Each structure stands twice: as structure tokens, then as C-alpha cells.
Amino acid sequence: MNDGRNGTVKQIICIKWGTKFGPEFVNRLHAMVARNITPPFRLYCFTDDGGGLHPDIAVRPLPEFDYQAPVNTRGKWPKSRLWGDLGDVTGVVLFLDLDVIVTGSLDDFFSFGEPDDTVVGLNPNTPLEKMGQTSVYRMRVGRLKPLQDIFRADPQAAADKFKYEQRFVTRNAPGGVKFWPKGWLAHFRMHCIPNFPLNYFRPARIPAGTRIVIFPGNLNPPDAIAGRWSENDPHRAPLDHLRATFDGRRRESVSKHLRHYLQPVAWVEKLWRE
């Protein structure tokens, strides 16, 4: 059986649905993986629209999983489509969000732990809870199928109880979850951007030892490149951003507005390319 390790093809999967992320996100992810992995490898994209994807990307349809989508509940619940059967994709797979930046070798993500382990990031927002973060996780295909059965039975109840799909996975994965070693993943907003007021004087940095920078929330790589907190925000020079705190141009509380400033990030632009 191909377990995705020990010299066999390293299998990476991603999911793209709707219009939030265009094909360039998948193509750039493929290019970053190729630059930071010992071949052979293959990237599979499960999507409802494979137009514009690089020919080396293996396009697969979104797996069928019928459920009533939770309403007014946060969390990337469509990721649950990947927890069951993935057709011709079997064995061990590494899932990557489309908006990550690969900054180091990915090889150890395949050799860490045991092949049957479900391995997730540690969510830095809830360090005492030890909740998983699913921007980067590894699983054996089908290992999380029991979660589909729980979720399908009452999606809204599951969403109400766990709030986020990553908490649902952490609490319900068969055999539990393991966490990536400390330092392999960096949360862009929490680990890369200097704290206020240094964010006005210093650019975001890559912490030493980081393999992948993740971008949970609304701030994505194009925003980092532009130097803005979201696509709805313009980039301003530091003094102009400070003036906007008091002249009616801010959309948030004073404290958030002051903290939500970053300079354009050159290394994101350099690494996030096809």
C-alpha cells in the first residue's frame, strides 16, 4: 500500500470552491511546493472549477458529501468533503490551505510521526485548549470518515457545539490528533507582524525555523504584499494611518485600527509566485 512515505510519492491535497480564490492561488501553491520538496510529489486539487490550473496539478472533482451547510456559524466546514473517500487518491496526504506561504522544506511533514497519525497545527489563539489548526494537516485518506457521519447527522448542532471545523476535528479524530513540532508553522498575524507600535517601523519577518506561514482570517498574501489588513483596506503610510484613527476614515475601534497596520511585505511577494 502506498502510504505517501519512505520514498513513495509525496501527496499534497488542496480544495478550491466558489470564487474567493482564483486558479493563481493553486498554481502558486504548486510552485512553492515544487521548490521546497524532495521529489517525487503530486498536488491534487479538489475543485468545482479546474480552469486555469497548471497542467502538472492533478484536478479532481469535489468529493460528494451531502449535508445541510450550517448557517451563521464560522468555520471552513466545506473542508469536511475531504474527510471521506477521495477516489483514486489513497494513502497518506498532506493538506495545505490555498493561502499559505511555503518558506522551508516540506519533507519532514511526511516523515513526522506514524503513517496513521492525524497531525495538525496548534492553534495559537487558544494555547491552553490545545485546539488544532487545519491550515496544514496530514491524515490517511478515510481516517476521518467517522467525522463525516457525525457531522451529517446534525450539521448545525455540530457547528453550534464546536464553532470551528478544526475544533471538531481535534475533539473527534479517531485516535486523537498529534501536533506539528513547535516552530514549523508561523501564524502571519501573530508570529510575523511586529507588535504595536513596532509594526509602524519594522516589516513582518519569517521566524527562524519556519517551514510554512499560514494566513487564517481575512488577511491573505495579496494583502500582505500590498501592506493592508484586508482587501477592503487601502495601504497608507504610517503617519497617514495614524491620522485616519481620528479623522473618520477608520472602520474599527481605535485599538484595532492602531494594531492593524503593516508595511508591504517583500518576502511574501518574492515567495508567493508561480
mmCIF file of C-alpha atoms in Angstrom, residues 13-17 21 44-47 62-63 78-82 95-98:
data_model
loop_
_atom_site.group_PDB
_atom_site.id
_atom_site.type_symbol
_atom_site.label_atom_id
_atom_site.label_comp_id
_atom_site.label_asym_id
_atom_site.label_seq_id
_atom_site.Cartn_x
_atom_site.Cartn_y
_atom_site.Cartn_z
ATOM 1 C CA ILE A 13 -4.108 17.940 -1.456
ATOM 2 C CA CYS A 14 -5.968 21.236 -1.511
ATOM 3 C CA ILE A 15 -9.573 22.283 -2.028
ATOM 4 C CA LYS A 16 -10.973 25.199 -4.060
ATOM 5 C CA TRP A 17 -14.640 26.019 -4.279
ATOM 6 C CA PHE A 21 -9.603 32.044 -4.591
ATOM 7 C CA TYR A 44 -4.200 17.174 -6.128
ATOM 8 C CA CYS A 45 -6.742 19.999 -6.273
ATOM 9 C CA PHE A 46 -10.328 19.066 -5.441
ATOM 10 C CA THR A 47 -12.425 21.761 -7.067
ATOM 11 C CA LEU A 62 -15.133 17.946 -5.190
ATOM 12 C CA PRO A 63 -15.921 14.734 -3.301
ATOM 13 C CA PRO A 78 -16.724 22.574 3.274
ATOM 14 C CA LYS A 79 -13.336 21.060 4.158
ATOM 15 C CA SER A 80 -15.385 18.162 5.544
ATOM 16 C CA ARG A 81 -15.712 16.912 1.962
ATOM 17 C CA LEU A 82 -12.116 15.694 2.216
ATOM 18 C CA PHE A 95 -3.481 19.108 3.196
ATOM 19 C CA LEU A 96 -2.484 22.730 2.574
ATOM 20 C CA ASP A 97 -4.710 25.800 2.564
ATOM 21 C CA LEU A 98 -4.502 27.816 -0.642
#
